PDB file of N, CA and C in Angstrom:
ATOM      1  N   ASN A   1       0.880  -1.034   0.369  1.00 62.00           N
ATOM      2  CA  ASN A   1      -0.359  -0.059   0.242  1.00 62.00           C
ATOM      3  C   ASN A   1       0.891   1.274   0.169  1.00 62.00           C
ATOM      4  N   ASP A   2       1.119   1.920  -1.490  1.00 84.00           N
ATOM      5  CA  ASP A   2       1.570   3.090  -1.349  1.00 84.00           C
ATOM      6  C   ASP A   2       0.987   4.736  -0.197  1.00 84.00           C
ATOM      7  N   ARG A   3       1.566   4.571   0.503  1.00 85.00           N
ATOM      8  CA  ARG A   3       1.057   6.121   1.287  1.00 85.00           C
ATOM      9  C   ARG A   3       1.443   6.757   0.277  1.00 85.00           C
ATOM     10  N   PHE A   4       1.746   6.913  -0.852  1.00 90.00           N
ATOM     11  CA  PHE A   4       1.431   8.354  -1.548  1.00 90.00           C
ATOM     12  C   PHE A   4       0.998   8.330  -3.682  1.00 90.00           C
ATOM     13  N   SER A   5       0.258   7.490  -2.668  1.00 95.00           N
ATOM     14  CA  SER A   5      -0.217   7.043  -3.768  1.00 95.00           C
ATOM     15  C   SER A   5      -1.124   8.258  -4.325  1.00 95.00           C
ATOM     16  N   LEU A   6      -1.866   8.353  -5.493  1.00 93.00           N
ATOM     17  CA  LEU A   6      -3.170   9.096  -5.583  1.00 93.00           C
ATOM     18  C   LEU A   6      -3.166   7.869  -7.178  1.00 93.00           C
ATOM     19  N   ALA A   7      -3.337   6.343  -7.388  1.00 93.00           N
ATOM     20  CA  ALA A   7      -4.566   6.144  -8.447  1.00 93.00           C
ATOM     21  C   ALA A   7      -5.824   6.256  -7.305  1.00 93.00           C
ATOM     22  N   GLY A   8      -6.446   6.681  -9.038  1.00 92.00           N
ATOM     23  CA  GLY A   8      -8.059   6.866  -8.729  1.00 92.00           C
ATOM     24  C   GLY A   8      -8.252   7.968  -8.441  1.00 92.00           C
ATOM     25  N   GLN A   9      -7.919   9.294  -8.526  1.00 93.00           N
ATOM     26  CA  GLN A   9      -7.457  10.609  -8.244  1.00 93.00           C
ATOM     27  C   GLN A   9      -7.563  11.692  -9.132  1.00 93.00           C
ATOM     28  N   GLN A  10      -7.811  12.600  -9.225  1.00 92.00           N
ATOM     29  CA  GLN A  10      -7.424  13.403 -11.066  1.00 92.00           C
ATOM     30  C   GLN A  10      -6.783  14.747 -10.990  1.00 92.00           C
ATOM     31  N   ALA A  11      -6.287  15.716 -11.081  1.00 92.00           N
ATOM     32  CA  ALA A  11      -5.431  16.556 -10.357  1.00 92.00           C
ATOM     33  C   ALA A  11      -5.340  17.461 -11.597  1.00 92.00           C
ATOM     34  N   LEU A  12      -5.210  18.906 -11.188  1.00 92.00           N
ATOM     35  CA  LEU A  12      -5.725  19.821 -12.873  1.00 92.00           C
ATOM     36  C   LEU A  12      -4.660  20.440 -12.071  1.00 92.00           C
ATOM     37  N   VAL A  13      -3.333  21.080 -14.035  1.00 92.00           N
ATOM     38  CA  VAL A  13      -2.267  21.280 -12.791  1.00 92.00           C
ATOM     39  C   VAL A  13      -2.633  23.079 -14.274  1.00 92.00           C
ATOM     40  N   ILE A  14      -2.371  24.321 -12.993  1.00 90.00           N
ATOM     41  CA  ILE A  14      -2.645  25.475 -14.554  1.00 90.00           C
ATOM     42  C   ILE A  14      -1.301  25.855 -14.506  1.00 90.00           C
ATOM     43  N   GLY A  15      -0.266  26.137 -15.695  1.00 89.00           N
ATOM     44  CA  GLY A  15       0.714  26.792 -15.786  1.00 89.00           C
ATOM     45  C   GLY A  15       1.877  24.657 -16.356  1.00 89.00           C
ATOM     46  N   GLY A  16       0.770  24.323 -16.330  1.00 90.00           N
ATOM     47  CA  GLY A  16       1.620  23.227 -16.529  1.00 90.00           C
ATOM     48  C   GLY A  16       2.470  22.688 -17.308  1.00 90.00           C
ATOM     49  N   THR A  17       2.984  23.708 -18.412  1.00 90.00           N
ATOM     50  CA  THR A  17       3.728  23.749 -19.829  1.00 90.00           C
ATOM     51  C   THR A  17       5.181  23.861 -19.710  1.00 90.00           C
ATOM     52  N   SER A  18       4.863  23.623 -18.203  1.00 93.00           N
ATOM     53  CA  SER A  18       6.897  23.788 -18.413  1.00 93.00           C
ATOM     54  C   SER A  18       6.849  24.141 -16.821  1.00 93.00           C
ATOM     55  N   GLY A  19       8.291  24.415 -16.307  1.00 96.00           N
ATOM     56  CA  GLY A  19       8.497  24.587 -15.102  1.00 96.00           C
ATOM     57  C   GLY A  19       7.875  24.509 -14.020  1.00 96.00           C
ATOM     58  N   ILE A  20       7.737  24.220 -13.190  1.00 97.00           N
ATOM     59  CA  ILE A  20       7.448  24.100 -11.705  1.00 97.00           C
ATOM     60  C   ILE A  20       6.302  23.440 -12.177  1.00 97.00           C
ATOM     61  N   GLY A  21       5.080  24.251 -12.946  1.00 95.00           N
ATOM     62  CA  GLY A  21       3.867  23.184 -12.589  1.00 95.00           C
ATOM     63  C   GLY A  21       4.319  21.707 -14.017  1.00 95.00           C
ATOM     64  N   LYS A  22       5.289  22.160 -14.513  1.00 95.00           N
ATOM     65  CA  LYS A  22       4.953  20.446 -15.863  1.00 95.00           C
ATOM     66  C   LYS A  22       5.975  19.209 -14.781  1.00 95.00           C
ATOM     67  N   THR A  23       6.937  19.547 -13.721  1.00 97.00           N
ATOM     68  CA  THR A  23       7.215  19.218 -13.257  1.00 97.00           C
ATOM     69  C   THR A  23       6.368  18.710 -12.018  1.00 97.00           C
ATOM     70  N   ILE A  24       5.885  18.966 -11.588  1.00 96.00           N
ATOM     71  CA  ILE A  24       4.083  19.121 -10.609  1.00 96.00           C
ATOM     72  C   ILE A  24       3.769  17.518 -11.243  1.00 96.00           C
ATOM     73  N   ALA A  25       3.574  18.771 -12.671  1.00 93.00           N
ATOM     74  CA  ALA A  25       2.246  16.915 -13.282  1.00 93.00           C
ATOM     75  C   ALA A  25       2.974  16.088 -13.346  1.00 93.00           C
ATOM     76  N   ALA A  26       3.843  15.532 -13.697  1.00 95.00           N
ATOM     77  CA  ALA A  26       4.875  15.191 -13.388  1.00 95.00           C
ATOM     78  C   ALA A  26       4.926  13.984 -12.688  1.00 95.00           C
ATOM     79  N   ALA A  27       5.427  14.652 -11.806  1.00 95.00           N
ATOM     80  CA  ALA A  27       4.942  13.526  -9.897  1.00 95.00           C
ATOM     81  C   ALA A  27       3.962  13.376  -9.843  1.00 95.00           C
ATOM     82  N   PHE A  28       2.252  14.049 -10.187  1.00 94.00           N
ATOM     83  CA  PHE A  28       0.735  13.579  -9.694  1.00 94.00           C
ATOM     84  C   PHE A  28       0.746  12.493 -10.862  1.00 94.00           C
ATOM     85  N   LEU A  29       1.119  11.919 -12.550  1.00 93.00           N
ATOM     86  CA  LEU A  29       1.142  10.876 -12.975  1.00 93.00           C
ATOM     87  C   LEU A  29       2.247  10.333 -12.896  1.00 93.00           C
ATOM     88  N   ASP A  30       3.555  10.240 -12.490  1.00 93.00           N
ATOM     89  CA  ASP A  30       3.718   9.419 -11.791  1.00 93.00           C
ATOM     90  C   ASP A  30       3.254   8.751 -10.130  1.00 93.00           C
ATOM     91  N   ALA A  31       3.065   9.491  -9.818  1.00 94.00           N
ATOM     92  CA  ALA A  31       1.582   9.002  -7.786  1.00 94.00           C
ATOM     93  C   ALA A  31      -0.053   7.515  -8.298  1.00 94.00           C
ATOM     94  N   GLY A  32       0.599   7.897  -9.994  1.00 92.00           N
ATOM     95  CA  GLY A  32      -1.581   7.378 -10.416  1.00 92.00           C
ATOM     96  C   GLY A  32      -1.943   8.477 -10.729  1.00 92.00           C
ATOM     97  N   ALA A  33      -1.729   9.993 -10.928  1.00 92.00           N
ATOM     98  CA  ALA A  33      -3.493  10.771 -10.682  1.00 92.00           C
ATOM     99  C   ALA A  33      -3.482  10.529 -11.949  1.00 92.00           C
ATOM    100  N   LYS A  34      -4.961  10.395 -12.366  1.00 90.00           N
ATOM    101  CA  LYS A  34      -4.798  11.047 -14.297  1.00 90.00           C
ATOM    102  C   LYS A  34      -4.980  12.624 -13.347  1.00 90.00           C
ATOM    103  N   VAL A  35      -3.937  13.274 -14.621  1.00 92.00           N
ATOM    104  CA  VAL A  35      -3.882  14.700 -15.143  1.00 92.00           C
ATOM    105  C   VAL A  35      -4.408  15.859 -16.238  1.00 92.00           C
ATOM    106  N   ILE A  36      -4.970  16.806 -16.045  1.00 90.00           N
ATOM    107  CA  ILE A  36      -5.862  17.467 -17.678  1.00 90.00           C
ATOM    108  C   ILE A  36      -4.261  19.036 -16.709  1.00 90.00           C
ATOM    109  N   VAL A  37      -3.438  19.060 -18.222  1.00 90.00           N
ATOM    110  CA  VAL A  37      -3.049  20.167 -17.493  1.00 90.00           C
ATOM    111  C   VAL A  37      -3.495  21.372 -19.053  1.00 90.00           C
ATOM    112  N   ALA A  38      -3.592  22.904 -17.903  1.00 88.00           N
ATOM    113  CA  ALA A  38      -4.138  23.754 -18.751  1.00 88.00           C
ATOM    114  C   ALA A  38      -3.155  24.851 -18.874  1.00 88.00           C
ATOM    115  N   GLY A  39      -2.331  25.098 -20.441  1.00 86.00           N
ATOM    116  CA  GLY A  39      -1.847  27.413 -20.293  1.00 86.00           C
ATOM    117  C   GLY A  39      -2.193  28.192 -21.212  1.00 86.00           C
ATOM    118  N   SER A  40      -1.835  28.836 -22.359  1.00 84.00           N
ATOM    119  CA  SER A  40      -2.125  29.562 -22.508  1.00 84.00           C
ATOM    120  C   SER A  40      -1.519  30.005 -24.633  1.00 84.00           C
ATOM    121  N   SER A  41      -0.546  28.265 -24.114  1.00 85.00           N
ATOM    122  CA  SER A  41       0.866  28.502 -25.425  1.00 85.00           C
ATOM    123  C   SER A  41      -0.426  26.824 -25.648  1.00 85.00           C
ATOM    124  N   GLU A  42      -1.169  26.567 -27.004  1.00 85.00           N
ATOM    125  CA  GLU A  42      -1.202  25.939 -27.404  1.00 85.00           C
ATOM    126  C   GLU A  42       1.095  24.917 -27.840  1.00 85.00           C
ATOM    127  N   ALA A  43       1.391  26.246 -28.910  1.00 88.00           N
ATOM    128  CA  ALA A  43       2.457  24.925 -29.078  1.00 88.00           C
ATOM    129  C   ALA A  43       3.524  24.647 -27.753  1.00 88.00           C
ATOM    130  N   LYS A  44       3.562  24.847 -26.475  1.00 89.00           N
ATOM    131  CA  LYS A  44       4.281  25.173 -25.496  1.00 89.00           C
ATOM    132  C   LYS A  44       3.285  22.990 -25.037  1.00 89.00           C
ATOM    133  N   LEU A  45       1.443  23.940 -25.271  1.00 88.00           N
ATOM    134  CA  LEU A  45       1.408  22.746 -24.524  1.00 88.00           C
ATOM    135  C   LEU A  45       1.358  21.460 -24.966  1.00 88.00           C
ATOM    136  N   GLU A  46       0.735  21.533 -26.816  1.00 88.00           N
ATOM    137  CA  GLU A  46       1.477  19.918 -27.409  1.00 88.00           C
ATOM    138  C   GLU A  46       3.225  19.781 -27.026  1.00 88.00           C
ATOM    139  N   ARG A  47       3.820  20.190 -26.695  1.00 91.00           N
ATOM    140  CA  ARG A  47       4.822  19.344 -26.134  1.00 91.00           C
ATOM    141  C   ARG A  47       5.708  20.073 -25.021  1.00 91.00           C
ATOM    142  N   ALA A  48       4.995  20.024 -23.951  1.00 91.00           N
ATOM    143  CA  ALA A  48       4.642  18.928 -22.287  1.00 91.00           C
ATOM    144  C   ALA A  48       3.475  17.534 -23.179  1.00 91.00           C
ATOM    145  N   LEU A  49       2.884  17.726 -23.736  1.00 90.00           N
ATOM    146  CA  LEU A  49       1.668  16.229 -23.683  1.00 90.00           C
ATOM    147  C   LEU A  49       2.840  14.730 -24.104  1.00 90.00           C
ATOM    148  N   VAL A  50       3.406  15.458 -25.114  1.00 91.00           N
ATOM    149  CA  VAL A  50       5.020  14.180 -25.837  1.00 91.00           C
ATOM    150  C   VAL A  50       5.133  14.205 -24.395  1.00 91.00           C
ATOM    151  N   GLU A  51       6.076  14.929 -23.440  1.00 93.00           N
ATOM    152  CA  GLU A  51       6.869  14.416 -22.368  1.00 93.00           C
ATOM    153  C   GLU A  51       5.850  14.131 -21.545  1.00 93.00           C
ATOM    154  N   LEU A  52       5.193  14.797 -21.000  1.00 93.00           N
ATOM    155  CA  LEU A  52       4.248  14.620 -19.804  1.00 93.00           C
ATOM    156  C   LEU A  52       3.346  12.779 -19.735  1.00 93.00           C
ATOM    157  N   ALA A  53       3.217  12.428 -21.739  1.00 92.00           N
ATOM    158  CA  ALA A  53       3.020  10.850 -22.254  1.00 92.00           C
ATOM    159  C   ALA A  53       3.720   9.651 -21.406  1.00 92.00           C
ATOM    160  N   ALA A  54       5.162  10.551 -20.897  1.00 94.00           N
ATOM    161  CA  ALA A  54       5.071   9.189 -20.729  1.00 94.00           C
ATOM    162  C   ALA A  54       5.638   8.395 -19.426  1.00 94.00           C
ATOM    163  N   HIS A  55       4.791   9.560 -18.490  1.00 93.00           N
ATOM    164  CA  HIS A  55       4.593   9.631 -17.449  1.00 93.00           C
ATOM    165  C   HIS A  55       3.559   9.129 -16.489  1.00 93.00           C
ATOM    166  N   GLY A  56       2.767   9.021 -17.539  1.00 89.00           N
ATOM    167  CA  GLY A  56       1.076   8.290 -17.308  1.00 89.00           C
ATOM    168  C   GLY A  56       0.325   9.475 -18.187  1.00 89.00           C
ATOM    169  N   ASP A  57      -1.495   8.898 -18.472  1.00 87.00           N
ATOM    170  CA  ASP A  57      -2.557   9.894 -18.965  1.00 87.00           C
ATOM    171  C   ASP A  57      -2.636  11.034 -17.645  1.00 87.00           C
ATOM    172  N   VAL A  58      -2.140  11.896 -19.704  1.00 88.00           N
ATOM    173  CA  VAL A  58      -1.817  13.747 -19.405  1.00 88.00           C
ATOM    174  C   VAL A  58      -3.344  13.335 -20.295  1.00 88.00           C
ATOM    175  N   HIS A  59      -3.960  15.354 -20.259  1.00 87.00           N
ATOM    176  CA  HIS A  59      -4.799  15.238 -21.170  1.00 87.00           C
ATOM    177  C   HIS A  59      -4.493  16.963 -21.162  1.00 87.00           C
ATOM    178  N   GLY A  60      -4.514  17.868 -21.970  1.00 80.00           N
ATOM    179  CA  GLY A  60      -4.650  18.420 -22.257  1.00 80.00           C
ATOM    180  C   GLY A  60      -5.432  20.237 -22.634  1.00 80.00           C
ATOM    181  N   ILE A  61      -5.442  21.023 -22.328  1.00 76.00           N
ATOM    182  CA  ILE A  61      -6.231  21.586 -22.366  1.00 76.00           C
ATOM    183  C   ILE A  61      -5.734  23.266 -22.912  1.00 76.00           C
ATOM    184  N   ALA A  62      -5.697  24.190 -23.725  1.00 66.00           N
ATOM    185  CA  ALA A  62      -5.148  25.282 -24.218  1.00 66.00           C
ATOM    186  C   ALA A  62      -6.360  26.365 -24.366  1.00 66.00           C
ATOM    187  N   ARG A  63      -6.238  27.808 -23.333  1.00 67.00           N
ATOM    188  CA  ARG A  63      -7.144  28.210 -23.987  1.00 67.00           C
ATOM    189  C   ARG A  63      -6.534  29.835 -23.090  1.00 67.00           C
ATOM    190  N   MET A  64      -7.070  31.260 -23.198  1.00 59.00           N
ATOM    191  CA  MET A  64      -5.993  32.439 -23.478  1.00 59.00           C
ATOM    192  C   MET A  64      -6.445  32.676 -21.922  1.00 59.00           C
ATOM    193  N   CYS A  65      -6.369  32.990 -20.457  1.00 60.00           N
ATOM    194  CA  CYS A  65      -7.198  33.367 -19.643  1.00 60.00           C
ATOM    195  C   CYS A  65      -6.435  34.256 -19.031  1.00 60.00           C
ATOM    196  N   ALA A  66      -7.159  35.412 -17.937  1.00 58.00           N
ATOM    197  CA  ALA A  66      -6.526  35.799 -17.214  1.00 58.00           C
ATOM    198  C   ALA A  66      -6.988  35.057 -15.605  1.00 58.00           C
ATOM    199  N   ILE A  67      -6.079  34.971 -14.706  1.00 60.00           N
ATOM    200  CA  ILE A  67      -6.403  34.435 -13.527  1.00 60.00           C
ATOM    201  C   ILE A  67      -5.592  35.512 -12.473  1.00 60.00           C
TER     202      ILE A  67
END
């Protein structure tokens, strides 16, 4: 029983296309979570999804938004 397992959980990572956000998304994936990555650049999102797919079940959304 893995104490840090996120199996069966979902995570939304805003700004997950680079830097700390992408690292956090990868960590969630490695722990078993399904991850949605949101970003404002479609090109960066596509690159990040290719990299993150090696870690698990990841989906992407690229939308301009003011947070």
